[in-house]
Short mmCIF file of C-alpha atoms in Angstrom, two decimals:
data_model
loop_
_atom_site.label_atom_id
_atom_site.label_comp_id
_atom_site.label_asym_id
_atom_site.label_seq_id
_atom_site.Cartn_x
_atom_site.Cartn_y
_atom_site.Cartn_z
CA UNK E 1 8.64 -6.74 -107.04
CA UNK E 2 4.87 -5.60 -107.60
CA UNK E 3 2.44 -3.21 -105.70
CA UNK E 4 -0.96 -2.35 -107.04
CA UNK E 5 -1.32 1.09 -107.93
CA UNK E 6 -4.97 2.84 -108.26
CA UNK E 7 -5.36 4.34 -111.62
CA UNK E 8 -9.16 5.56 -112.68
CA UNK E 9 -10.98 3.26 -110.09
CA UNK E 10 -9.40 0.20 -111.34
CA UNK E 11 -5.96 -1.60 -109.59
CA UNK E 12 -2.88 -2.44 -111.75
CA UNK E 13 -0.05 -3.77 -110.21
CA UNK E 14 2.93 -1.14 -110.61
CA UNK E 15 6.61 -2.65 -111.05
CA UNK E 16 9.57 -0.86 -109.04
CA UNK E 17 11.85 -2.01 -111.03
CA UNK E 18 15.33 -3.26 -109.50
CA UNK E 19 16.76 -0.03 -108.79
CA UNK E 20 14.16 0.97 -106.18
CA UNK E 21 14.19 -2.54 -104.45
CA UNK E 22 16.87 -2.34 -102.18
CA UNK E 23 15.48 1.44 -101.35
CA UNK E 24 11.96 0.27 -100.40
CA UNK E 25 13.76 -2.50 -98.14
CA UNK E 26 15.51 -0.68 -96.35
CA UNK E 27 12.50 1.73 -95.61
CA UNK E 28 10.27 -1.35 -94.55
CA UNK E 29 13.36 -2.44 -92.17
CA UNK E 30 14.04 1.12 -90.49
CA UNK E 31 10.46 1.61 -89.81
CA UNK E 32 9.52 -1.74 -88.50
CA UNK E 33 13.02 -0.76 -85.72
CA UNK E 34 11.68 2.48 -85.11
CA UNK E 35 8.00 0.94 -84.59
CA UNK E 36 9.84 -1.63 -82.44
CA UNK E 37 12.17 0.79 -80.69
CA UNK E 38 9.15 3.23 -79.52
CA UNK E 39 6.86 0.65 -77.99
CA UNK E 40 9.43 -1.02 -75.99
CA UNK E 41 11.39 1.93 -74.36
CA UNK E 42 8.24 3.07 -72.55
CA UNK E 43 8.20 -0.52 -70.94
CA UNK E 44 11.69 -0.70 -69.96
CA UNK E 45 12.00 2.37 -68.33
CA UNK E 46 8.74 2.09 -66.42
CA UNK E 47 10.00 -1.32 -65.20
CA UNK E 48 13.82 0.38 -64.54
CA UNK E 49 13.99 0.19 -60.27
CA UNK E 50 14.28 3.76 -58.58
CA UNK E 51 17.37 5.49 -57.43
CA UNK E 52 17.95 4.38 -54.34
CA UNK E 53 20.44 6.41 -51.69
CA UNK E 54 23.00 4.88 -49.06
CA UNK E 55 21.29 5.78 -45.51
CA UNK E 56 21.85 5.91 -42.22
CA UNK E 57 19.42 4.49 -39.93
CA UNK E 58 19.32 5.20 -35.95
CA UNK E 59 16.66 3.95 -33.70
CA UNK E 60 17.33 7.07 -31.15
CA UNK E 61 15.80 8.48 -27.66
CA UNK E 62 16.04 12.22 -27.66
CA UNK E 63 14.93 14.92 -24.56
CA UNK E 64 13.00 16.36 -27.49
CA UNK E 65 11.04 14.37 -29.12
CA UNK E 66 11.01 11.02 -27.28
CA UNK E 67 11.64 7.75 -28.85
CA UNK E 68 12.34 8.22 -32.34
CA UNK E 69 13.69 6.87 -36.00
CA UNK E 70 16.15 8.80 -37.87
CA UNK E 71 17.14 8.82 -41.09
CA UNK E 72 19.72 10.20 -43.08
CA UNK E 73 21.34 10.81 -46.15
CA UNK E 74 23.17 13.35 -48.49
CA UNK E 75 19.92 13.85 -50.33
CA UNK E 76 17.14 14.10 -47.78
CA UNK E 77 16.59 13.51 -43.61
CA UNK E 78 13.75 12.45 -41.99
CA UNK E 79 12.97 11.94 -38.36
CA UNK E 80 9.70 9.68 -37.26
CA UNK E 81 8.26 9.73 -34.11
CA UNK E 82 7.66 6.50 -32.92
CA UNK E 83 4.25 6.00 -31.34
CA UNK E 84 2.41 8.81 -33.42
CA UNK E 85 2.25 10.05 -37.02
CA UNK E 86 4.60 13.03 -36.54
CA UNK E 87 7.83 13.45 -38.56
CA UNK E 88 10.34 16.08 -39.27
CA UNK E 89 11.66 15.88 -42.92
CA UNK E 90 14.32 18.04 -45.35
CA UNK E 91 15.33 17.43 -48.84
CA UNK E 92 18.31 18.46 -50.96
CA UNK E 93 18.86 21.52 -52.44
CA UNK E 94 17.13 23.52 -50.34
CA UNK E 95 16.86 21.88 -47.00
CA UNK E 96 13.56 23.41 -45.87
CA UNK E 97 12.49 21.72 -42.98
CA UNK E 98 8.86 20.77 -42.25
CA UNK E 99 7.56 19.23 -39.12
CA UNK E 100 4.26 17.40 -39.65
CA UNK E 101 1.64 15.21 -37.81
CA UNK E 102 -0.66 13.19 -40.52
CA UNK E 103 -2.98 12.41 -37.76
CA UNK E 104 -4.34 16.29 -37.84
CA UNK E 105 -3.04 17.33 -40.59
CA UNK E 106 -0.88 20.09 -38.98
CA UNK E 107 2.74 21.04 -40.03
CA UNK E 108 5.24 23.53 -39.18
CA UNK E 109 7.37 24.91 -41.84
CA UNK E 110 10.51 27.05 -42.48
CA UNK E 111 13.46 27.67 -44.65
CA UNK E 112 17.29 26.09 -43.72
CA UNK E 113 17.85 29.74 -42.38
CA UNK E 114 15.39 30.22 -40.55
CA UNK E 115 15.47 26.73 -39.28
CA UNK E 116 18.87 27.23 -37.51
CA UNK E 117 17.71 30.82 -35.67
CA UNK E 118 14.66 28.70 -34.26
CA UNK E 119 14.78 27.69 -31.40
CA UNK E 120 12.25 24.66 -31.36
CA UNK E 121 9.54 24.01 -28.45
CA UNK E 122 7.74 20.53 -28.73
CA UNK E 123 6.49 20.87 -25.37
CA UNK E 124 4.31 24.21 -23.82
CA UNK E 125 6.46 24.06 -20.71
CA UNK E 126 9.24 26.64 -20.83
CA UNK E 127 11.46 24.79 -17.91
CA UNK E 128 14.16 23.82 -20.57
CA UNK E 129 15.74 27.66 -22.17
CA UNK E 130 19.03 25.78 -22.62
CA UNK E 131 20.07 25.63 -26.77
CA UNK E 132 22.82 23.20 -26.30
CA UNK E 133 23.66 23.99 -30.07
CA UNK E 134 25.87 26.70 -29.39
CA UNK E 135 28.39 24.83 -26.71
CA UNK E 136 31.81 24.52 -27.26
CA UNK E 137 32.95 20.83 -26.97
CA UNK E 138 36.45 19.35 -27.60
CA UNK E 139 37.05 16.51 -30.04
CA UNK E 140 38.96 13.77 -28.66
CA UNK E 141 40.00 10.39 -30.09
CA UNK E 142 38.06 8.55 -32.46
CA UNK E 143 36.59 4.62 -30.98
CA UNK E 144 33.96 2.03 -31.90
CA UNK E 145 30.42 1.89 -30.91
CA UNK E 146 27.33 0.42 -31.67
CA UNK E 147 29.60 -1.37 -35.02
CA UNK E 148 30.29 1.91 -36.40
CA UNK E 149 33.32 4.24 -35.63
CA UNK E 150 32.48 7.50 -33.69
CA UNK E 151 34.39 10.53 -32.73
CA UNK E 152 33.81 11.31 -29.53
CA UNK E 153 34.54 14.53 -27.87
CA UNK E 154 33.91 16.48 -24.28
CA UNK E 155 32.48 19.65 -22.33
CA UNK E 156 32.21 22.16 -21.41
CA UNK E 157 35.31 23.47 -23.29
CA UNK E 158 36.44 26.63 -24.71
CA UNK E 159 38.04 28.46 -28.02
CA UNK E 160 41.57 29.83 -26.80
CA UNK E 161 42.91 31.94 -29.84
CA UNK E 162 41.11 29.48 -32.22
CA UNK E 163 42.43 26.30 -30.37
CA UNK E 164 39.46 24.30 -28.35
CA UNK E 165 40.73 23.13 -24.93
CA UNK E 166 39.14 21.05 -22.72
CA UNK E 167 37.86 22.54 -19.47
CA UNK E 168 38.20 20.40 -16.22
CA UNK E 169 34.78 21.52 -14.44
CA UNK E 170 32.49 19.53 -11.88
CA UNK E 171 29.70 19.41 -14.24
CA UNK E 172 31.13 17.68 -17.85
CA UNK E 173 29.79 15.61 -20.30
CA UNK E 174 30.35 13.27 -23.37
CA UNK E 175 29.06 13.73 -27.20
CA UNK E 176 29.51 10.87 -29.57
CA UNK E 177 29.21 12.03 -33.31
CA UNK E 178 29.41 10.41 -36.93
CA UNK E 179 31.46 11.90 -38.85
CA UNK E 180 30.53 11.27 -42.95
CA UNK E 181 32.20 12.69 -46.04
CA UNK E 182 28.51 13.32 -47.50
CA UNK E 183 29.27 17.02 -49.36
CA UNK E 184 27.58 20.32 -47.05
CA UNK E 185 26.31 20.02 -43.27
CA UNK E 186 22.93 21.01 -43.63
CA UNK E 187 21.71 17.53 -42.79
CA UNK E 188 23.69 17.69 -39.60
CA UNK E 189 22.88 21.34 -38.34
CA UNK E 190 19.03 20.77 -38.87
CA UNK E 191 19.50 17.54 -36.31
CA UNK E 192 21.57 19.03 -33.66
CA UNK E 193 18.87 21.99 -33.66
CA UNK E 194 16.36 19.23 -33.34
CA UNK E 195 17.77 17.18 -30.84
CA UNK E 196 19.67 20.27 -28.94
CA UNK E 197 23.03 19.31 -29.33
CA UNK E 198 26.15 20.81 -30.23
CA UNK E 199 27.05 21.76 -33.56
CA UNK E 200 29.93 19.95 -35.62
CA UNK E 201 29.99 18.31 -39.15
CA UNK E 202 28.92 15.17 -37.95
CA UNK E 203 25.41 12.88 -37.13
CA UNK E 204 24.75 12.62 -33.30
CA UNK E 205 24.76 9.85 -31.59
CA UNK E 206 24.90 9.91 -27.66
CA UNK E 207 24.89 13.16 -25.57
CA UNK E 208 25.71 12.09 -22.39
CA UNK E 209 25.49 14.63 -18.97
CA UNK E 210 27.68 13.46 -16.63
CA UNK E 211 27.70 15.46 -12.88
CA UNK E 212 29.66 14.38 -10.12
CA UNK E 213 29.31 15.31 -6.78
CA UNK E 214 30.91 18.65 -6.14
CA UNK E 215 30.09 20.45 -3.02
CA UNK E 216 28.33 19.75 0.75
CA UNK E 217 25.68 22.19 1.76
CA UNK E 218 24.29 21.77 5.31
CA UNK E 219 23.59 18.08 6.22
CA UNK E 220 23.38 16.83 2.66
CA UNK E 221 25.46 16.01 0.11
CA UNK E 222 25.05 16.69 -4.45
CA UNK E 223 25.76 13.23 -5.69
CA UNK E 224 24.61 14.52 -8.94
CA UNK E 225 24.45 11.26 -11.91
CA UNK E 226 24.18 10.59 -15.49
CA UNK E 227 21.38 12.38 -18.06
CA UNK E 228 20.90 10.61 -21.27
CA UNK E 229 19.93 13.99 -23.32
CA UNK E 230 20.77 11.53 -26.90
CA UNK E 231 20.93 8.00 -26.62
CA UNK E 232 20.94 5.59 -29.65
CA UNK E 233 20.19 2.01 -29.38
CA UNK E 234 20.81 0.82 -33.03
CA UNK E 235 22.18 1.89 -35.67
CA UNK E 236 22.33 0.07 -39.75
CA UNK E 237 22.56 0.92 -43.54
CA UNK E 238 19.93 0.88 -45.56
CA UNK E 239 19.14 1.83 -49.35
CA UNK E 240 15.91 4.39 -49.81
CA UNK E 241 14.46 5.44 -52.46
CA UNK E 242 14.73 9.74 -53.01
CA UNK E 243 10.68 9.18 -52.33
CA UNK E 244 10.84 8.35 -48.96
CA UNK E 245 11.95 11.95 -48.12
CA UNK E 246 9.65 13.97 -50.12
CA UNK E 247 7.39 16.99 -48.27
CA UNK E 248 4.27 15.89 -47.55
CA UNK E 249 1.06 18.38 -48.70
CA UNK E 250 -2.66 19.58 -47.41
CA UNK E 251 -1.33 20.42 -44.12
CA UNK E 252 -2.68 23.22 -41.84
CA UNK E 253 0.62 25.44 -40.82
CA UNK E 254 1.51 25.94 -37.22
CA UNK E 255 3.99 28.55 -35.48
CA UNK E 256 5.24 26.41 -33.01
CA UNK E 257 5.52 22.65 -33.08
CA UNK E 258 4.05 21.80 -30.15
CA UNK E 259 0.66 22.51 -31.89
CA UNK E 260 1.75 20.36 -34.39
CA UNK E 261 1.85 17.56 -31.83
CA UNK E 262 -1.16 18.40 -30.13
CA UNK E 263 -3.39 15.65 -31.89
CA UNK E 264 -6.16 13.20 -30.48
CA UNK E 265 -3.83 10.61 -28.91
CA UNK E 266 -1.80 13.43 -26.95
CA UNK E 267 -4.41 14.88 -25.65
CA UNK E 268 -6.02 11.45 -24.49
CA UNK E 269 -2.58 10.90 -22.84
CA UNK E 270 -2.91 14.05 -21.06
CA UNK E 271 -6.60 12.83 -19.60
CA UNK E 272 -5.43 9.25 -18.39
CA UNK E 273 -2.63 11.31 -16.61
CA UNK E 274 -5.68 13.68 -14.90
CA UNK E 275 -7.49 10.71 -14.03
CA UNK E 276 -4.68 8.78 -12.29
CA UNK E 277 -4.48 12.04 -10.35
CA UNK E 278 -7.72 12.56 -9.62
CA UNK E 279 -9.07 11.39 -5.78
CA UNK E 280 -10.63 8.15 -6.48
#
């Protein structure tokens, strides 16, 4: 084998002899697979699909926060609004919880902490003081609803000596929960803080008020009835990419969120209500 060789401006072809052949092939063969490997990782990997996470998916009604969408998994949660462009989103490992409107570009933000001393006001009326997080329910049997199976437990109860016992009072409700061997409750805690319902290791479901007539007072009778505080319709699996949870960014930060949710369609709700009140 023969390569020209430049020697004083004029080509001559130089012999290898046999003993660099096999050297020079192999060097030609390596670096043709390395030229080969490098331009065809890049491709692969761009066309390799995104991690995707098992999630929970609940079409829910809360007292909060109206009709909404939740979502959950062990690496992020995030609750949508239905109706508007507000959402409440937290990502693993720090949990921070934001609660944003797109529409005006307004967002409320706070650490895990500081999430679970908040006590969160979506509305400006102050008629509702009660943080439900903190009551003491007892968990009963375990049963199937909505296709999935769901602890479901009772209150008002209390802690006797580190044993919960169930308390047989006029006023008592039901709380349906999902309980999930996803590691850490953070996901959990920032819900139940959200939705105002008690805490335990588990997704809610249904908080159910249930009061029964329980006392006559001059000519008329408390029937009392039933308050749907949590009610899911729906609930499936689904497989989201770790994208679908991330923080959102250019917001203008609120203290409370009930300026978060103050955006041109609430406040247009607020005028057709004024008008239908308004003498005609």
């Amino acid at each position: 084998m023969a390569i020209l060789a430049i020697n004083g401006g004029s080509a001559r072809p130089l012999d290898l002899g046999p003993k660099k052949r096999p050297k020079l092939f192999l060097w030609l063969v390596s670096t043709a697979f390395f030229a080969a490997t490098v331009l065809t990782v890049p491709a692969s990997a761009a066309r390799r699909p995104a991690q995707l996470s098992d999630t929970l998916v609940l079409e829910q009604r809360t007292e909060t926060l109206g009709r909404v969408t939740t979502y959950v998994s062990e690496h992020g949660l995030k609750v949508l609004v239905r109706g508007s462009k507000c959402y409440l989103v937290a990502v693993a490992p720090s949990w921070k919880v934001m609660f944003c409107n797109d529409e005006n570009k307004k967002a409320l933000a706070m650490s895990y902490d500081q999430w679970l001393e908040h006590f969160p006001r979506f509305t400006y009326s102050a008629a509702d003081e009660w943080d439900r997080c903190n009551t003491i329910v007892y968990k009963a049997e375990k049963l199937r609803r909505l296709g999935y199976i769901m602890r479901q437990c009772f209150f008002p109860a209390k802690n006797v000596n580190g044993h919960i016992e169930r308390i047989d009072a006029p006023q008592r409700g039901e709380y349906y929960v999902i309980e999930k061997s996803w590691p850490g409750e953070q996901p959990y805690r920032i819900l139940q803080k959200a939705f105002s319902c008690p805490n335990l290791a588990a997704i809610p479901v249904d908080l159910i008020n249930e009061t029964h007539a329980d006392r006559v007072e001059a000519f008329g009778r408390h029937f009392g009835g039933v308050e749907h505080w949590l009610a899911t319709s729906r609930i499936v699996d689904q497989k989201l990419p770790s994208s679908f949870f991330a923080y959102g960014q250019g917001y203008t930060f609120c203290r409370r969120e009930a300026e978060v949710l103050n955006d041109s369609k609430k406040r247009a709700d607020v005028d057709d209500v004024v008008r239908e009140l308004l003498p005609k």
